[in-house]
Coordinates of C-alpha atoms in Angstrom, one line a residue:
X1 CA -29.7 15.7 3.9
X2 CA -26.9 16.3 6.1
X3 CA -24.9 19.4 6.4
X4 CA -26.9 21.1 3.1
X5 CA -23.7 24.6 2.6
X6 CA -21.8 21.7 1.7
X7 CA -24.1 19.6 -0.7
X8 CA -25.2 22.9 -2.2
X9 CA -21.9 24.0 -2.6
X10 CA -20.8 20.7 -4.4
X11 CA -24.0 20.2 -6.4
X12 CA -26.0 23.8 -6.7
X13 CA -29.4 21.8 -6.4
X14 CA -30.4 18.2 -4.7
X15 CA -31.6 14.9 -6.8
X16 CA -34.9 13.5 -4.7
X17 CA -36.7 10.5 -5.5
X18 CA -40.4 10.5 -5.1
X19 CA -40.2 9.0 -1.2
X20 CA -37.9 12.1 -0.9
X21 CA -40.2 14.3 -2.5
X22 CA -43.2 12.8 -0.4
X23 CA -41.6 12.9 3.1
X24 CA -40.5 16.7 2.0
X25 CA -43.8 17.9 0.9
X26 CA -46.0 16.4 4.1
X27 CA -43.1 17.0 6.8
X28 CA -42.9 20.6 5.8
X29 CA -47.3 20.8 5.7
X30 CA -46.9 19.0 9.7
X31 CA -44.4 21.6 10.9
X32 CA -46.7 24.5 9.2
X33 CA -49.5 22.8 11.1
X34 CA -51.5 22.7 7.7
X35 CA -52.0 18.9 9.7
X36 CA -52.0 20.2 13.6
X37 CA -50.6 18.1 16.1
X38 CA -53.7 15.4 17.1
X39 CA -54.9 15.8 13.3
X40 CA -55.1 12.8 11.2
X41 CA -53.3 12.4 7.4
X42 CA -55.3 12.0 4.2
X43 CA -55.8 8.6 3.5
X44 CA -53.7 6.7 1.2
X45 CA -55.9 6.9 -1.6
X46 CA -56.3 10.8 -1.2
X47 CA -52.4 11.4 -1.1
X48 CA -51.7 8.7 -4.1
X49 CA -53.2 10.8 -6.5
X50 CA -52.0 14.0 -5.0
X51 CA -48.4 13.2 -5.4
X52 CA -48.8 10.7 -8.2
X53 CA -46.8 8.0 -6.4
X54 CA -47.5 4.0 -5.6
X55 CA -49.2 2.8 -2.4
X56 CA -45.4 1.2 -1.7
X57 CA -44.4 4.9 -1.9
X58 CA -46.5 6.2 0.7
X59 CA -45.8 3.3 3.3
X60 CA -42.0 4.2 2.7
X61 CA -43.0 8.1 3.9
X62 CA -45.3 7.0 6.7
X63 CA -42.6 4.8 8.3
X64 CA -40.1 7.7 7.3
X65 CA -42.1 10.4 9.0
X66 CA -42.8 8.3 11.9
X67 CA -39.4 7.3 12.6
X68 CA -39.1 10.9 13.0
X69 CA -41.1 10.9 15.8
X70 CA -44.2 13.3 14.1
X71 CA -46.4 10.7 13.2
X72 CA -48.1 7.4 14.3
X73 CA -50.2 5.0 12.7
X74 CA -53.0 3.6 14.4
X75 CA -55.5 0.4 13.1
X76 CA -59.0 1.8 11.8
X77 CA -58.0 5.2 12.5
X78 CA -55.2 6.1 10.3
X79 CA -51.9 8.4 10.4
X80 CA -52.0 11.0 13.4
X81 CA -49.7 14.0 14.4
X82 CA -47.8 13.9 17.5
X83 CA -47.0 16.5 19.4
X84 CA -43.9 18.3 19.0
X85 CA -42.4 17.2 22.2
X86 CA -41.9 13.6 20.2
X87 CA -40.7 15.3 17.4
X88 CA -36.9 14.5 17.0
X89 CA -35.7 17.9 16.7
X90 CA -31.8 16.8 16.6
X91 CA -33.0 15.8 12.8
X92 CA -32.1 17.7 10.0
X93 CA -34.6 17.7 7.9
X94 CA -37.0 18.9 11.0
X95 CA -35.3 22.1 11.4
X96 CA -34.8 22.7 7.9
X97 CA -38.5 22.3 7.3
X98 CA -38.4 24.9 10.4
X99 CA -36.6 26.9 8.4
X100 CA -39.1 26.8 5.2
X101 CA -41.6 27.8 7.3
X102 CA -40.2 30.5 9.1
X103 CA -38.0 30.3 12.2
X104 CA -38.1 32.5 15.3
X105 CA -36.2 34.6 17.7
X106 CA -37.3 31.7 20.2
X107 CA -36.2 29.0 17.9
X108 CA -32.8 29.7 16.8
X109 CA -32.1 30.4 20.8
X110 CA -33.0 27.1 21.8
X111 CA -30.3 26.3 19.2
X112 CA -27.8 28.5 20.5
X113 CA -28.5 26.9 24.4
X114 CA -28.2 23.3 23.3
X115 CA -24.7 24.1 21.3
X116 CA -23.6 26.1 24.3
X117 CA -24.3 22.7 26.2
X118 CA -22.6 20.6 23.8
X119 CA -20.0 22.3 21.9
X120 CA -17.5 24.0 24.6
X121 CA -17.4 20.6 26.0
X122 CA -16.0 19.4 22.6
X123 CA -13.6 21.8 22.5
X124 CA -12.1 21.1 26.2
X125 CA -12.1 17.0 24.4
X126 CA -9.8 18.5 21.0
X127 CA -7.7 20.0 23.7
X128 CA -7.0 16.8 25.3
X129 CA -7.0 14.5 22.4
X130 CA -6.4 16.2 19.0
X131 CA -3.3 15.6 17.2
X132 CA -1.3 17.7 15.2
X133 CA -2.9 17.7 11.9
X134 CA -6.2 18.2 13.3
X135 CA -4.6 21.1 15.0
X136 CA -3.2 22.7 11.8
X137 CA -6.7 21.8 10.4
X138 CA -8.4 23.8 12.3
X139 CA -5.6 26.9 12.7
X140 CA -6.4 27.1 8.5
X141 CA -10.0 27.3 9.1
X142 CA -9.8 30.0 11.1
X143 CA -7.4 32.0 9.1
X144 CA -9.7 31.6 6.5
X145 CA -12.2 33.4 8.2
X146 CA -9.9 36.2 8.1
X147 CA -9.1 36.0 4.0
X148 CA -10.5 38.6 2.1
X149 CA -13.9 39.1 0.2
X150 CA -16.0 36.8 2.1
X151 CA -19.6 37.7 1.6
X152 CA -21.9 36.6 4.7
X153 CA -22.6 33.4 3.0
X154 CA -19.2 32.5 2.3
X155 CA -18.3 33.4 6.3
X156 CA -20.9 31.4 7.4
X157 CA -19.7 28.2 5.2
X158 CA -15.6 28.6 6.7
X159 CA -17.6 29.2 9.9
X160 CA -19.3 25.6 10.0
X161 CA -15.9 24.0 8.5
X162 CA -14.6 25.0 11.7
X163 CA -16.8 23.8 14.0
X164 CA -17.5 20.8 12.0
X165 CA -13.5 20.2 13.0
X166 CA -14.0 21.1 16.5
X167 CA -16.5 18.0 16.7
X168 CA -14.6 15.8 14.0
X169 CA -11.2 16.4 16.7
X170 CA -12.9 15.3 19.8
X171 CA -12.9 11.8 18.9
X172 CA -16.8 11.4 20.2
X173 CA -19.1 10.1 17.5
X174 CA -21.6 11.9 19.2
X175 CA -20.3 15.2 18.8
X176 CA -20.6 14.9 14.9
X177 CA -24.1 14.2 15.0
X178 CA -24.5 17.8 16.3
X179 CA -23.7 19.4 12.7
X180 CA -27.2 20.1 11.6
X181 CA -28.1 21.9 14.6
X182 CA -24.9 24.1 14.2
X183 CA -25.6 24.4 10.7
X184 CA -29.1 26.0 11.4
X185 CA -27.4 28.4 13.9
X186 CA -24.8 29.9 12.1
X187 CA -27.6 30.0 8.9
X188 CA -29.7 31.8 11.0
X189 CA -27.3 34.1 12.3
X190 CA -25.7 35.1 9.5
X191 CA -29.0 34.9 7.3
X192 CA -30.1 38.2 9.3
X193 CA -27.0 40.2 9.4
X194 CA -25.2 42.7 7.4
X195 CA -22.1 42.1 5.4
X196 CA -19.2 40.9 8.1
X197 CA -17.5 44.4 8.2
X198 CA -20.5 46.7 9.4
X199 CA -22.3 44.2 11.8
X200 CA -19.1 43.0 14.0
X201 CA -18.3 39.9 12.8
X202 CA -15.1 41.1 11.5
X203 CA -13.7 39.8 14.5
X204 CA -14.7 36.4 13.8
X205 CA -11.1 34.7 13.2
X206 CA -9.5 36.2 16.1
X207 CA -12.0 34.8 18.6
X208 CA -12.0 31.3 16.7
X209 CA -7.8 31.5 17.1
X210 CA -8.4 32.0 20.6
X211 CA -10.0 28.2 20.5
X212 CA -7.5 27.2 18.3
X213 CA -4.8 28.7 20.7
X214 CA -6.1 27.1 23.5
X215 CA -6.1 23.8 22.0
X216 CA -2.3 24.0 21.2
X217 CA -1.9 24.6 24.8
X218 CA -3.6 21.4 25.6
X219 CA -5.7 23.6 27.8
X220 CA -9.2 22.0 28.5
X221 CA -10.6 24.6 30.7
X222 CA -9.4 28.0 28.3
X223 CA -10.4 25.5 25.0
X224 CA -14.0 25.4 26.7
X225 CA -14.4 29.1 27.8
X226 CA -13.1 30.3 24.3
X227 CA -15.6 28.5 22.9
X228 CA -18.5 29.2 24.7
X229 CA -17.6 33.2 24.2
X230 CA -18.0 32.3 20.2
X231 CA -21.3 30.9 21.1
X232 CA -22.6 33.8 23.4
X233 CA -21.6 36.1 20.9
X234 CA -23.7 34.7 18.0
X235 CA -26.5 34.7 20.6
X236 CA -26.5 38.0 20.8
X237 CA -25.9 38.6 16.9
X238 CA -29.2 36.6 17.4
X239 CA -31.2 38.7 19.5
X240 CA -29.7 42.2 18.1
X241 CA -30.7 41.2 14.3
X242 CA -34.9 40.5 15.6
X243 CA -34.8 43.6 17.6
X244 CA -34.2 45.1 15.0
X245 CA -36.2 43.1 12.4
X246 CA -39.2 43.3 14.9
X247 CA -41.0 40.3 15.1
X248 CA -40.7 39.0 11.6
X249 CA -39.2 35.3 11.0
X250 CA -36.7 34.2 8.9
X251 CA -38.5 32.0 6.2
X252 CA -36.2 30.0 3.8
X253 CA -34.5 26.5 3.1
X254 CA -31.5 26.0 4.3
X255 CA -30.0 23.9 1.6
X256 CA -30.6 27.6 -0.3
X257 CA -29.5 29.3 2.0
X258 CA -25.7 29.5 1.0
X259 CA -24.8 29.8 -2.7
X260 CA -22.5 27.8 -4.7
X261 CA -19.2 29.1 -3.7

């Protein structure tokens, strides 16, 4: 379920087996606390026929779900919710289940802090370790944030090419494994806004050069700052758009959330 612009872009729609189907259906019901935290699961029995899938099925789910960190199986008493703070929220099939349900102002913040923890570092990394071709790499995908036509949705795919590069260049495995949370952010972002040319994001390939630009100059410290003003400034795209929504949350999948291109 990785990075879902891309596979919806390649595929329009996602193939699920019935384990997929299962571990959708209940980990999206455990986020909308149709089971609260401290609740326990139907039985097996009781979800068998409710999905129309094999006791072998459900095993697969519960050992799924739990690996996840939002379940736990105890003898004579059956499958339990955790609480959220054992929920592995780096996984990507967690936020997107967020995202089905409605995300808030609050949520998609918490995003933006742990990318502005994480991501300017990786930037200051390409700066010391990224070669040329990862440099003309990324210099394309930010021009292509300046090409013509691009609808919100198209933006916000060239957007997450980008920054997919930035942690792809930095030569840390564990940068990469930050691409769903900056997949959520930028979905989130540019889920509430305006086409680019009325809402300010028209900008948005001249502040990515300036990372790009710092990079060429092997210059760790500008690499880092350059990236952390991107960051702030989808924040505050962030907190503008629910001012001015109000309160309401952004409900939707994010695997639908940007159209075939």
């Amino acid at each position: 379920m990785r990075y879902k612009l891309d596979e919806t872009r390649k595929t329009g729609r996602r193939t699920r087996t019935s384990h997929a189907q299962v571990v959708d259906e209940l980990g999206k019901a455990i986020v909308a606390g149709t089971y609260p935290v401290g609740s326990i699961l139907p039985g097996d029995t009781e979800l068998a026929q409710r999905f129309k899938v094999s006791r072998t099925v459900l095993r697969e789910t519960m050992k799924t779900l739990a690996a996840k960190g939002m379940v736990v199986a105890k003898a004579r008493v059956g499958t339990r919710v955790t609480e959220k703070n054992l929920w592995n929220m780096f996984d990507s099939e967690i936020i997107a289940w967020h995202f089905d349900n409605g995300v808030t102002e609050e949520f998609l913040l918490q995003l933006y802090d742990i990318r502005l923890a994480f991501e300017p570092f990786a930037a200051g990394l390409v700066a010391e370790r990224a070669n040329a071709e990862e440099i003309e790499t990324l210099r394309g995908l930010a021009l292509e944030m300046a090409a013509a036509g691009h609808t919100a949705d198209s933006l916000a795919l060239a957007d997450l090419h980008f920054h997919l590069a930035i942690a792809e260049a930095s030569h840390n495995p564990f940068m990469r494994t930050l691409g769903s949370l900056i997949e959520a952010a930028l979905v989130g972002m540019f889920r509430m806004s305006t086409p680019p040319t009325e809402n300010g994001f028209a900008n948005i390939a001249d502040t990515h050069m300036r990372i790009v630009d710092a990079i060429v100059s092997g210059d760790n410290a500008a690499a880092r700052r350059a990236m952390e003003d991107v960051i702030l400034d989808g924040r505050i795209h962030v907190h503008e758009a629910f001012a001015a929504r109000g309160s309401e949350a952004i409900i939707g999948s994010i695997s639908a959330a940007i159209s075939p291109l």
